[in-house]
């Protein structure tokens, strides 16, 4: 009783005392036994409470009846509340990454009770559940709906919670994917000579070479791949800039040259797939290869072109590394959620990744929770998952054709 919220503790004790009085038939005792009832009350209130408050130093008038004794004890142990501070605590309460919707709803109800919100109590709890739950896509969906009740909002949050947990369970293990073979012609014949343009086997028919129209990454020449290039390494005609690290937009844009992976050409390497669930209210995700403990693993990552930095949840990171969290670098990033609430950054981690035959070092901000990797707009563009259109050209319709004009209008 002496720890935590004293008002909540005392309310619980009063209800327990009432049940105790009924169970012992103390409520049938005559008024002459009131002082004896007070003695029982002080004996069951607990030794820690009696020691801390010196038996509450009750006067003879306050010891007259249990009701007066309880009133006097409440005034001694329950501090006077500042309703402004209580309401500030209610309106600033957000759902943490490890908190379930039922836990968050219970916490809001407790804060609302002490904040004395009156007739707006249920409406404001509903408002907080809509605007401060931990799923940005669900918040956007709810804000577009009308006539939402507290019960319906809680049900929607529970459904989102179950969906997120199942998606996380499916996303972290190495995904089974349909692979694109390095050479779709390899199975046709194992006796074909190697092509001097692409360095692989294929039928020598017009237009069948995959290197046709492509540029070499070593010499920048056309119609051949790097693996078949005759220019010696180190004597390339034109040096090309390679991405050393995929960094946040807030960091320096200057990147030093580093030799990219030469395992295969970009056209022959296994490609990732992109899953678009945006029409169903979900996110757009893509498959990315990450090097975890010296092994390449395929991990589903979310693409967020509205994000300025890439991040990953600590729980997801620990699960990827087999139960052990890798060493984190200090981070100066300050993040905030969709609703403007601050997000605690635990540090940053740099994980090797590869995409379309090139290797990168992906910088991720590590935050609390089990969020799988989320790639920012810049990272999505550098890795080739997203392309941005800088201009739109429009050819005007033939003004002599009313049908075409009507089609453009529509």
PDB file of C-alpha atoms in Angstrom, residues 109-406:
ATOM      1  CA  UNK A 109      -8.722   4.661 -18.330  1.00  0.00           C
ATOM      2  CA  UNK A 110      -6.697   4.959 -15.119  1.00  0.00           C
ATOM      3  CA  UNK A 111      -5.212   8.298 -16.223  1.00  0.00           C
ATOM      4  CA  UNK A 112      -8.635   9.557 -17.319  1.00  0.00           C
ATOM      5  CA  UNK A 113     -10.156   8.735 -13.938  1.00  0.00           C
ATOM      6  CA  UNK A 114      -7.662  10.855 -11.999  1.00  0.00           C
ATOM      7  CA  UNK A 115      -7.759  13.609 -14.649  1.00  0.00           C
ATOM      8  CA  UNK A 116     -11.480  14.160 -13.931  1.00  0.00           C
ATOM      9  CA  UNK A 117     -12.590  14.448 -17.547  1.00  0.00           C
ATOM     10  CA  UNK A 118     -16.272  14.291 -16.667  1.00  0.00           C
ATOM     11  CA  UNK A 119     -18.734  13.535 -19.452  1.00  0.00           C
ATOM     12  CA  UNK A 120     -15.961  13.566 -22.073  1.00  0.00           C
ATOM     13  CA  UNK A 121     -14.184  10.633 -20.418  1.00  0.00           C
ATOM     14  CA  UNK A 122     -15.039   7.921 -22.986  1.00  0.00           C
ATOM     15  CA  UNK A 123     -14.758  10.258 -26.003  1.00  0.00           C
ATOM     16  CA  UNK A 124     -11.255  11.391 -25.028  1.00  0.00           C
ATOM     17  CA  UNK A 125     -10.096   7.830 -24.373  1.00  0.00           C
ATOM     18  CA  UNK A 126     -11.343   6.957 -27.874  1.00  0.00           C
ATOM     19  CA  UNK A 127      -9.492  10.002 -29.252  1.00  0.00           C
ATOM     20  CA  UNK A 128      -6.232   8.897 -27.619  1.00  0.00           C
ATOM     21  CA  UNK A 129      -6.551   5.328 -28.903  1.00  0.00           C
ATOM     22  CA  UNK A 130      -7.069   6.635 -32.445  1.00  0.00           C
ATOM     23  CA  UNK A 131      -4.277   9.220 -32.473  1.00  0.00           C
ATOM     24  CA  UNK A 132      -1.643   7.612 -30.229  1.00  0.00           C
ATOM     25  CA  UNK A 133      -1.639   3.898 -31.070  1.00  0.00           C
ATOM     26  CA  UNK A 134       1.639   2.495 -32.429  1.00  0.00           C
ATOM     27  CA  UNK A 135       0.481   1.728 -36.005  1.00  0.00           C
ATOM     28  CA  UNK A 136       0.752   4.771 -38.366  1.00  0.00           C
ATOM     29  CA  UNK A 137      -1.248   3.114 -41.151  1.00  0.00           C
ATOM     30  CA  UNK A 138      -4.073   2.279 -38.722  1.00  0.00           C
ATOM     31  CA  UNK A 139      -4.127   5.856 -37.401  1.00  0.00           C
ATOM     32  CA  UNK A 140      -4.516   7.190 -40.945  1.00  0.00           C
ATOM     33  CA  UNK A 141      -7.300   4.705 -41.647  1.00  0.00           C
ATOM     34  CA  UNK A 142      -9.194   5.590 -38.452  1.00  0.00           C
ATOM     35  CA  UNK A 143      -8.916   9.344 -39.028  1.00  0.00           C
ATOM     36  CA  UNK A 144     -10.781   8.862 -42.302  1.00  0.00           C
ATOM     37  CA  UNK A 145     -13.656   7.015 -40.592  1.00  0.00           C
ATOM     38  CA  UNK A 146     -16.687   8.447 -38.829  1.00  0.00           C
ATOM     39  CA  UNK A 147     -18.897   7.253 -35.949  1.00  0.00           C
ATOM     40  CA  UNK A 148     -16.094   5.327 -34.249  1.00  0.00           C
ATOM     41  CA  UNK A 149     -16.903   4.056 -30.766  1.00  0.00           C
ATOM     42  CA  UNK A 150     -14.470   3.046 -28.050  1.00  0.00           C
ATOM     43  CA  UNK A 151     -15.397  -0.610 -28.450  1.00  0.00           C
ATOM     44  CA  UNK A 152     -14.903  -0.537 -32.232  1.00  0.00           C
ATOM     45  CA  UNK A 153     -11.551   1.264 -31.958  1.00  0.00           C
ATOM     46  CA  UNK A 154     -10.263  -1.303 -29.445  1.00  0.00           C
ATOM     47  CA  UNK A 155     -11.379  -4.157 -31.735  1.00  0.00           C
ATOM     48  CA  UNK A 156      -9.584  -2.601 -34.727  1.00  0.00           C
ATOM     49  CA  UNK A 157      -6.416  -2.161 -32.661  1.00  0.00           C
ATOM     50  CA  UNK A 158      -6.566  -5.783 -31.515  1.00  0.00           C
ATOM     51  CA  UNK A 159      -6.943  -6.961 -35.115  1.00  0.00           C
ATOM     52  CA  UNK A 160      -3.963  -4.828 -36.178  1.00  0.00           C
ATOM     53  CA  UNK A 161      -1.940  -6.210 -33.267  1.00  0.00           C
ATOM     54  CA  UNK A 162      -2.605  -9.798 -34.333  1.00  0.00           C
ATOM     55  CA  UNK A 163      -1.819  -8.999 -37.985  1.00  0.00           C
ATOM     56  CA  UNK A 164       1.440  -7.225 -37.093  1.00  0.00           C
ATOM     57  CA  UNK A 165       2.574 -10.143 -34.929  1.00  0.00           C
ATOM     58  CA  UNK A 166       1.870 -12.690 -37.640  1.00  0.00           C
ATOM     59  CA  UNK A 167       3.578 -10.547 -40.290  1.00  0.00           C
ATOM     60  CA  UNK A 168       6.628 -10.185 -38.051  1.00  0.00           C
ATOM     61  CA  UNK A 169       6.797 -13.925 -37.475  1.00  0.00           C
ATOM     62  CA  UNK A 170       6.713 -14.480 -41.231  1.00  0.00           C
ATOM     63  CA  UNK A 171       9.163 -11.708 -42.097  1.00  0.00           C
ATOM     64  CA  UNK A 172      12.174 -12.463 -39.916  1.00  0.00           C
ATOM     65  CA  UNK A 173      13.030 -16.053 -40.948  1.00  0.00           C
ATOM     66  CA  UNK A 174      14.689 -16.485 -44.295  1.00  0.00           C
ATOM     67  CA  UNK A 175      11.931 -16.222 -46.830  1.00  0.00           C
ATOM     68  CA  UNK A 176      11.267 -18.802 -49.472  1.00  0.00           C
ATOM     69  CA  UNK A 177      11.341 -16.936 -52.750  1.00  0.00           C
ATOM     70  CA  UNK A 178      11.145 -17.689 -56.435  1.00  0.00           C
ATOM     71  CA  UNK A 179      14.649 -17.210 -57.735  1.00  0.00           C
ATOM     72  CA  UNK A 180      15.644 -15.981 -61.162  1.00  0.00           C
ATOM     73  CA  UNK A 181      18.326 -18.277 -62.511  1.00  0.00           C
ATOM     74  CA  UNK A 182      21.627 -16.677 -63.415  1.00  0.00           C
ATOM     75  CA  UNK A 183      21.194 -17.871 -66.928  1.00  0.00           C
ATOM     76  CA  UNK A 184      17.841 -18.895 -68.289  1.00  0.00           C
ATOM     77  CA  UNK A 185      19.569 -20.636 -71.178  1.00  0.00           C
ATOM     78  CA  UNK A 186      21.926 -22.792 -69.094  1.00  0.00           C
ATOM     79  CA  UNK A 187      19.544 -25.738 -68.900  1.00  0.00           C
ATOM     80  CA  UNK A 188      19.115 -25.957 -72.660  1.00  0.00           C
ATOM     81  CA  UNK A 189      22.658 -26.989 -73.341  1.00  0.00           C
ATOM     82  CA  UNK A 190      25.769 -27.597 -71.308  1.00  0.00           C
ATOM     83  CA  UNK A 191      27.964 -27.799 -74.403  1.00  0.00           C
ATOM     84  CA  UNK A 192      27.582 -24.236 -75.703  1.00  0.00           C
ATOM     85  CA  UNK A 193      30.738 -22.058 -75.730  1.00  0.00           C
ATOM     86  CA  UNK A 194      30.903 -19.023 -73.443  1.00  0.00           C
ATOM     87  CA  UNK A 195      29.746 -15.783 -74.992  1.00  0.00           C
ATOM     88  CA  UNK A 196      32.530 -13.179 -75.225  1.00  0.00           C
ATOM     89  CA  UNK A 197      30.073 -10.381 -74.467  1.00  0.00           C
ATOM     90  CA  UNK A 198      28.197 -11.651 -71.416  1.00  0.00           C
ATOM     91  CA  UNK A 199      30.562 -14.455 -70.317  1.00  0.00           C
ATOM     92  CA  UNK A 200      27.768 -17.022 -70.098  1.00  0.00           C
ATOM     93  CA  UNK A 201      26.185 -19.754 -72.208  1.00  0.00           C
ATOM     94  CA  UNK A 202      23.202 -19.067 -74.450  1.00  0.00           C
ATOM     95  CA  UNK A 203      21.897 -19.681 -77.939  1.00  0.00           C
ATOM     96  CA  UNK A 204      23.702 -17.533 -80.465  1.00  0.00           C
ATOM     97  CA  UNK A 205      20.672 -16.045 -82.113  1.00  0.00           C
ATOM     98  CA  UNK A 206      20.037 -12.386 -82.861  1.00  0.00           C
ATOM     99  CA  UNK A 207      19.091 -10.425 -79.755  1.00  0.00           C
ATOM    100  CA  UNK A 208      19.547 -13.369 -77.372  1.00  0.00           C
ATOM    101  CA  UNK A 209      22.638 -12.013 -75.550  1.00  0.00           C
ATOM    102  CA  UNK A 210      21.599 -10.340 -72.277  1.00  0.00           C
ATOM    103  CA  UNK A 211      24.531  -7.908 -72.578  1.00  0.00           C
ATOM    104  CA  UNK A 212      23.069  -6.285 -75.683  1.00  0.00           C
ATOM    105  CA  UNK A 213      22.540  -2.558 -75.007  1.00  0.00           C
ATOM    106  CA  UNK A 214      24.070  -2.732 -71.525  1.00  0.00           C
ATOM    107  CA  UNK A 215      27.114  -0.876 -70.187  1.00  0.00           C
ATOM    108  CA  UNK A 216      30.172  -2.400 -68.531  1.00  0.00           C
ATOM    109  CA  UNK A 217      30.814  -1.219 -64.991  1.00  0.00           C
ATOM    110  CA  UNK A 218      34.576  -1.468 -65.449  1.00  0.00           C
ATOM    111  CA  UNK A 219      35.239   0.398 -68.708  1.00  0.00           C
ATOM    112  CA  UNK A 220      31.789   1.986 -69.266  1.00  0.00           C
ATOM    113  CA  UNK A 221      31.719   0.399 -72.720  1.00  0.00           C
ATOM    114  CA  UNK A 222      28.549  -0.866 -74.361  1.00  0.00           C
ATOM    115  CA  UNK A 223      27.199  -4.329 -75.182  1.00  0.00           C
ATOM    116  CA  UNK A 224      29.191  -6.405 -72.660  1.00  0.00           C
ATOM    117  CA  UNK A 225      29.328  -7.188 -68.955  1.00  0.00           C
ATOM    118  CA  UNK A 226      32.175  -6.602 -66.525  1.00  0.00           C
ATOM    119  CA  UNK A 227      32.940 -10.344 -66.249  1.00  0.00           C
ATOM    120  CA  UNK A 228      33.641 -10.440 -69.989  1.00  0.00           C
ATOM    121  CA  UNK A 229      35.465  -7.083 -70.165  1.00  0.00           C
ATOM    122  CA  UNK A 230      38.919  -7.183 -71.835  1.00  0.00           C
ATOM    123  CA  UNK A 231      40.141  -4.018 -70.141  1.00  0.00           C
ATOM    124  CA  UNK A 232      42.447  -4.883 -67.256  1.00  0.00           C
ATOM    125  CA  UNK A 233      41.276  -4.045 -63.772  1.00  0.00           C
ATOM    126  CA  UNK A 234      42.679  -0.731 -62.595  1.00  0.00           C
ATOM    127  CA  UNK A 235      42.956   0.698 -66.138  1.00  0.00           C
ATOM    128  CA  UNK A 236      39.299   1.605 -66.670  1.00  0.00           C
ATOM    129  CA  UNK A 237      38.585   4.487 -68.990  1.00  0.00           C
ATOM    130  CA  UNK A 238      36.317   6.243 -66.590  1.00  0.00           C
ATOM    131  CA  UNK A 239      36.159   5.743 -62.857  1.00  0.00           C
ATOM    132  CA  UNK A 240      32.690   5.269 -61.519  1.00  0.00           C
ATOM    133  CA  UNK A 241      31.427   6.396 -58.157  1.00  0.00           C
ATOM    134  CA  UNK A 242      30.315   3.556 -55.915  1.00  0.00           C
ATOM    135  CA  UNK A 243      28.141   3.811 -52.858  1.00  0.00           C
ATOM    136  CA  UNK A 244      30.115   2.932 -49.730  1.00  0.00           C
ATOM    137  CA  UNK A 245      27.320   3.268 -47.235  1.00  0.00           C
ATOM    138  CA  UNK A 246      23.632   3.850 -47.560  1.00  0.00           C
ATOM    139  CA  UNK A 247      23.317   6.692 -45.071  1.00  0.00           C
ATOM    140  CA  UNK A 248      20.625   8.968 -43.727  1.00  0.00           C
ATOM    141  CA  UNK A 249      19.756  12.207 -45.463  1.00  0.00           C
ATOM    142  CA  UNK A 250      20.944  14.120 -42.421  1.00  0.00           C
ATOM    143  CA  UNK A 251      24.499  12.754 -42.827  1.00  0.00           C
ATOM    144  CA  UNK A 252      27.194  13.877 -45.226  1.00  0.00           C
ATOM    145  CA  UNK A 253      26.487  13.260 -48.870  1.00  0.00           C
ATOM    146  CA  UNK A 254      30.217  12.826 -49.617  1.00  0.00           C
ATOM    147  CA  UNK A 255      31.031   9.129 -50.169  1.00  0.00           C
ATOM    148  CA  UNK A 256      34.457   7.687 -50.965  1.00  0.00           C
ATOM    149  CA  UNK A 257      35.099   5.195 -53.790  1.00  0.00           C
ATOM    150  CA  UNK A 258      34.959   1.543 -52.921  1.00  0.00           C
ATOM    151  CA  UNK A 259      35.165  -1.510 -55.155  1.00  0.00           C
ATOM    152  CA  UNK A 260      31.688  -2.941 -55.684  1.00  0.00           C
ATOM    153  CA  UNK A 261      30.960  -6.616 -55.780  1.00  0.00           C
ATOM    154  CA  UNK A 262      32.059  -8.330 -58.969  1.00  0.00           C
ATOM    155  CA  UNK A 263      30.335 -11.600 -58.366  1.00  0.00           C
ATOM    156  CA  UNK A 264      28.045 -11.187 -61.358  1.00  0.00           C
ATOM    157  CA  UNK A 265      26.565  -8.533 -63.549  1.00  0.00           C
ATOM    158  CA  UNK A 266      23.445  -6.704 -62.411  1.00  0.00           C
ATOM    159  CA  UNK A 267      21.370  -8.390 -65.075  1.00  0.00           C
ATOM    160  CA  UNK A 268      22.369 -11.888 -64.005  1.00  0.00           C
ATOM    161  CA  UNK A 269      22.256 -11.628 -60.228  1.00  0.00           C
ATOM    162  CA  UNK A 270      19.258 -12.829 -58.227  1.00  0.00           C
ATOM    163  CA  UNK A 271      16.751 -10.029 -57.889  1.00  0.00           C
ATOM    164  CA  UNK A 272      14.490  -9.280 -54.948  1.00  0.00           C
ATOM    165  CA  UNK A 273      10.751  -8.958 -55.209  1.00  0.00           C
ATOM    166  CA  UNK A 274       8.496  -6.126 -54.135  1.00  0.00           C
ATOM    167  CA  UNK A 275       5.169  -6.788 -52.403  1.00  0.00           C
ATOM    168  CA  UNK A 276       2.591  -4.007 -52.580  1.00  0.00           C
ATOM    169  CA  UNK A 277      -0.170  -4.207 -49.955  1.00  0.00           C
ATOM    170  CA  UNK A 278      -0.998  -0.496 -49.984  1.00  0.00           C
ATOM    171  CA  UNK A 279      -4.408  -1.050 -51.595  1.00  0.00           C
ATOM    172  CA  UNK A 280      -5.381  -3.137 -48.571  1.00  0.00           C
ATOM    173  CA  UNK A 281      -4.182  -0.578 -46.034  1.00  0.00           C
ATOM    174  CA  UNK A 282      -0.805  -2.301 -45.586  1.00  0.00           C
ATOM    175  CA  UNK A 283       2.722  -1.279 -46.414  1.00  0.00           C
ATOM    176  CA  UNK A 284       4.965  -1.736 -49.455  1.00  0.00           C
ATOM    177  CA  UNK A 285       7.718  -4.219 -48.656  1.00  0.00           C
ATOM    178  CA  UNK A 286      10.721  -5.525 -50.551  1.00  0.00           C
ATOM    179  CA  UNK A 287      13.132  -8.397 -50.222  1.00  0.00           C
ATOM    180  CA  UNK A 288      16.696  -7.422 -49.334  1.00  0.00           C
ATOM    181  CA  UNK A 289      19.754  -9.589 -48.743  1.00  0.00           C
ATOM    182  CA  UNK A 290      21.587  -8.807 -45.477  1.00  0.00           C
ATOM    183  CA  UNK A 291      24.817 -10.357 -44.253  1.00  0.00           C
ATOM    184  CA  UNK A 292      24.059 -11.671 -40.761  1.00  0.00           C
ATOM    185  CA  UNK A 293      26.883 -13.429 -38.891  1.00  0.00           C
ATOM    186  CA  UNK A 294      28.833 -14.037 -42.142  1.00  0.00           C
ATOM    187  CA  UNK A 295      25.767 -15.528 -43.848  1.00  0.00           C
ATOM    188  CA  UNK A 296      23.562 -13.882 -46.452  1.00  0.00           C
ATOM    189  CA  UNK A 297      19.881 -13.907 -45.489  1.00  0.00           C
ATOM    190  CA  UNK A 298      16.835 -12.635 -47.314  1.00  0.00           C
ATOM    191  CA  UNK A 299      14.851 -10.275 -45.063  1.00  0.00           C
ATOM    192  CA  UNK A 300      11.583  -8.504 -45.826  1.00  0.00           C
ATOM    193  CA  UNK A 301      11.959  -4.729 -45.400  1.00  0.00           C
ATOM    194  CA  UNK A 302       9.342  -1.993 -45.536  1.00  0.00           C
ATOM    195  CA  UNK A 303       9.683   0.938 -47.941  1.00  0.00           C
ATOM    196  CA  UNK A 304       8.688   4.350 -46.586  1.00  0.00           C
ATOM    197  CA  UNK A 305       9.277   7.217 -49.014  1.00  0.00           C
ATOM    198  CA  UNK A 306       8.065   9.617 -46.334  1.00  0.00           C
ATOM    199  CA  UNK A 307      10.862   8.647 -43.927  1.00  0.00           C
ATOM    200  CA  UNK A 308      14.119  10.600 -43.682  1.00  0.00           C
ATOM    201  CA  UNK A 309      16.108   7.760 -42.157  1.00  0.00           C
ATOM    202  CA  UNK A 310      16.186   3.972 -42.061  1.00  0.00           C
ATOM    203  CA  UNK A 311      15.555   2.053 -38.858  1.00  0.00           C
ATOM    204  CA  UNK A 312      15.056  -1.385 -37.296  1.00  0.00           C
ATOM    205  CA  UNK A 313      13.488  -2.534 -34.022  1.00  0.00           C
ATOM    206  CA  UNK A 314      15.853  -3.894 -31.367  1.00  0.00           C
ATOM    207  CA  UNK A 315      13.792  -7.078 -30.921  1.00  0.00           C
ATOM    208  CA  UNK A 316      13.892  -7.780 -34.647  1.00  0.00           C
ATOM    209  CA  UNK A 317      17.672  -7.147 -34.728  1.00  0.00           C
ATOM    210  CA  UNK A 318      18.253  -9.520 -31.812  1.00  0.00           C
ATOM    211  CA  UNK A 319      16.127 -12.191 -33.487  1.00  0.00           C
ATOM    212  CA  UNK A 320      18.065 -11.813 -36.755  1.00  0.00           C
ATOM    213  CA  UNK A 321      21.356 -12.318 -34.893  1.00  0.00           C
ATOM    214  CA  UNK A 322      20.122 -15.439 -33.105  1.00  0.00           C
ATOM    215  CA  UNK A 323      19.262 -13.926 -29.739  1.00  0.00           C
ATOM    216  CA  UNK A 324      22.322 -11.676 -29.352  1.00  0.00           C
ATOM    217  CA  UNK A 325      22.322  -7.956 -30.071  1.00  0.00           C
ATOM    218  CA  UNK A 326      25.314  -6.814 -32.175  1.00  0.00           C
ATOM    219  CA  UNK A 327      27.468  -3.898 -31.074  1.00  0.00           C
ATOM    220  CA  UNK A 328      25.762  -0.578 -31.715  1.00  0.00           C
ATOM    221  CA  UNK A 329      27.435   2.659 -32.754  1.00  0.00           C
ATOM    222  CA  UNK A 330      26.398   5.882 -31.016  1.00  0.00           C
ATOM    223  CA  UNK A 331      23.805   7.880 -32.912  1.00  0.00           C
ATOM    224  CA  UNK A 332      22.969  11.586 -32.859  1.00  0.00           C
ATOM    225  CA  UNK A 333      19.686  11.079 -34.699  1.00  0.00           C
ATOM    226  CA  UNK A 334      16.502  12.430 -33.114  1.00  0.00           C
ATOM    227  CA  UNK A 335      13.385  10.686 -34.409  1.00  0.00           C
ATOM    228  CA  UNK A 336       9.712  11.362 -33.989  1.00  0.00           C
ATOM    229  CA  UNK A 337       6.641   9.341 -34.885  1.00  0.00           C
ATOM    230  CA  UNK A 338       3.774  10.123 -37.233  1.00  0.00           C
ATOM    231  CA  UNK A 339       1.938  11.836 -34.369  1.00  0.00           C
ATOM    232  CA  UNK A 340       4.957  13.967 -33.421  1.00  0.00           C
ATOM    233  CA  UNK A 341       5.936  11.906 -30.373  1.00  0.00           C
ATOM    234  CA  UNK A 342       9.679  11.347 -29.787  1.00  0.00           C
ATOM    235  CA  UNK A 343      11.135   7.908 -30.500  1.00  0.00           C
ATOM    236  CA  UNK A 344      14.108   6.803 -28.426  1.00  0.00           C
ATOM    237  CA  UNK A 345      17.143   5.873 -30.542  1.00  0.00           C
ATOM    238  CA  UNK A 346      19.329   3.208 -28.898  1.00  0.00           C
ATOM    239  CA  UNK A 347      22.158   3.576 -31.414  1.00  0.00           C
ATOM    240  CA  UNK A 348      22.872   2.631 -34.997  1.00  0.00           C
ATOM    241  CA  UNK A 349      24.065  -0.541 -36.690  1.00  0.00           C
ATOM    242  CA  UNK A 350      25.818  -1.039 -40.024  1.00  0.00           C
ATOM    243  CA  UNK A 351      24.867  -4.221 -41.847  1.00  0.00           C
ATOM    244  CA  UNK A 352      26.321  -5.354 -45.213  1.00  0.00           C
ATOM    245  CA  UNK A 353      23.655  -5.796 -47.870  1.00  0.00           C
ATOM    246  CA  UNK A 354      23.615  -6.565 -51.556  1.00  0.00           C
ATOM    247  CA  UNK A 355      21.223  -5.659 -54.316  1.00  0.00           C
ATOM    248  CA  UNK A 356      21.412  -6.276 -58.062  1.00  0.00           C
ATOM    249  CA  UNK A 357      24.996  -7.520 -57.896  1.00  0.00           C
ATOM    250  CA  UNK A 358      26.329  -4.619 -55.811  1.00  0.00           C
ATOM    251  CA  UNK A 359      27.274  -4.560 -52.163  1.00  0.00           C
ATOM    252  CA  UNK A 360      26.456  -1.767 -49.726  1.00  0.00           C
ATOM    253  CA  UNK A 361      26.716  -1.107 -46.042  1.00  0.00           C
ATOM    254  CA  UNK A 362      23.267  -0.247 -44.747  1.00  0.00           C
ATOM    255  CA  UNK A 363      23.062   2.158 -41.792  1.00  0.00           C
ATOM    256  CA  UNK A 364      20.003   1.528 -39.601  1.00  0.00           C
ATOM    257  CA  UNK A 365      18.865   3.461 -36.523  1.00  0.00           C
ATOM    258  CA  UNK A 366      17.985   0.984 -33.755  1.00  0.00           C
ATOM    259  CA  UNK A 367      14.787   1.782 -31.844  1.00  0.00           C
ATOM    260  CA  UNK A 368      12.736  -0.062 -29.254  1.00  0.00           C
ATOM    261  CA  UNK A 369      10.253  -2.710 -30.379  1.00  0.00           C
ATOM    262  CA  UNK A 370      10.094  -5.491 -32.954  1.00  0.00           C
ATOM    263  CA  UNK A 371       9.800  -3.376 -36.115  1.00  0.00           C
ATOM    264  CA  UNK A 372      11.390  -5.017 -39.124  1.00  0.00           C
ATOM    265  CA  UNK A 373      13.832  -2.955 -41.281  1.00  0.00           C
ATOM    266  CA  UNK A 374      12.262   0.233 -42.646  1.00  0.00           C
ATOM    267  CA  UNK A 375      14.069   1.828 -45.599  1.00  0.00           C
ATOM    268  CA  UNK A 376      13.947   5.600 -46.136  1.00  0.00           C
ATOM    269  CA  UNK A 377      13.268   7.361 -49.430  1.00  0.00           C
ATOM    270  CA  UNK A 378      16.973   7.821 -50.187  1.00  0.00           C
ATOM    271  CA  UNK A 379      17.894   4.222 -49.402  1.00  0.00           C
ATOM    272  CA  UNK A 380      14.956   2.915 -51.462  1.00  0.00           C
ATOM    273  CA  UNK A 381      16.155   5.044 -54.394  1.00  0.00           C
ATOM    274  CA  UNK A 382      19.843   4.063 -54.100  1.00  0.00           C
ATOM    275  CA  UNK A 383      19.005   0.358 -53.891  1.00  0.00           C
ATOM    276  CA  UNK A 384      16.724   0.634 -56.909  1.00  0.00           C
ATOM    277  CA  UNK A 385      13.439  -0.213 -55.203  1.00  0.00           C
ATOM    278  CA  UNK A 386      11.932   3.193 -56.008  1.00  0.00           C
ATOM    279  CA  UNK A 387      12.343   5.613 -58.912  1.00  0.00           C
ATOM    280  CA  UNK A 388      11.223   9.220 -58.735  1.00  0.00           C
ATOM    281  CA  UNK A 389       9.774  11.058 -61.714  1.00  0.00           C
ATOM    282  CA  UNK A 390      11.080  14.652 -61.836  1.00  0.00           C
ATOM    283  CA  UNK A 391       8.891  15.842 -64.689  1.00  0.00           C
ATOM    284  CA  UNK A 392       5.736  14.905 -66.540  1.00  0.00           C
ATOM    285  CA  UNK A 393       5.271  15.616 -70.239  1.00  0.00           C
ATOM    286  CA  UNK A 394       1.822  15.978 -71.686  1.00  0.00           C
ATOM    287  CA  UNK A 395       0.980  16.202 -75.330  1.00  0.00           C
ATOM    288  CA  UNK A 396      -2.147  18.246 -75.842  1.00  0.00           C
ATOM    289  CA  UNK A 397      -5.066  16.569 -77.634  1.00  0.00           C
ATOM    290  CA  UNK A 398      -6.264  17.439 -81.043  1.00  0.00           C
ATOM    291  CA  UNK A 399      -8.573  20.399 -80.464  1.00  0.00           C
ATOM    292  CA  UNK A 400     -10.595  19.349 -83.494  1.00  0.00           C
ATOM    293  CA  UNK A 401     -11.598  16.105 -81.805  1.00  0.00           C
ATOM    294  CA  UNK A 402     -14.326  16.601 -79.142  1.00  0.00           C
ATOM    295  CA  UNK A 403     -14.051  12.928 -78.157  1.00  0.00           C
ATOM    296  CA  UNK A 404     -10.384  13.296 -77.247  1.00  0.00           C
ATOM    297  CA  UNK A 405     -11.064  16.476 -75.299  1.00  0.00           C
ATOM    298  CA  UNK A 406     -13.823  14.718 -73.338  1.00  0.00           C
TER     299      UNK A 406
END
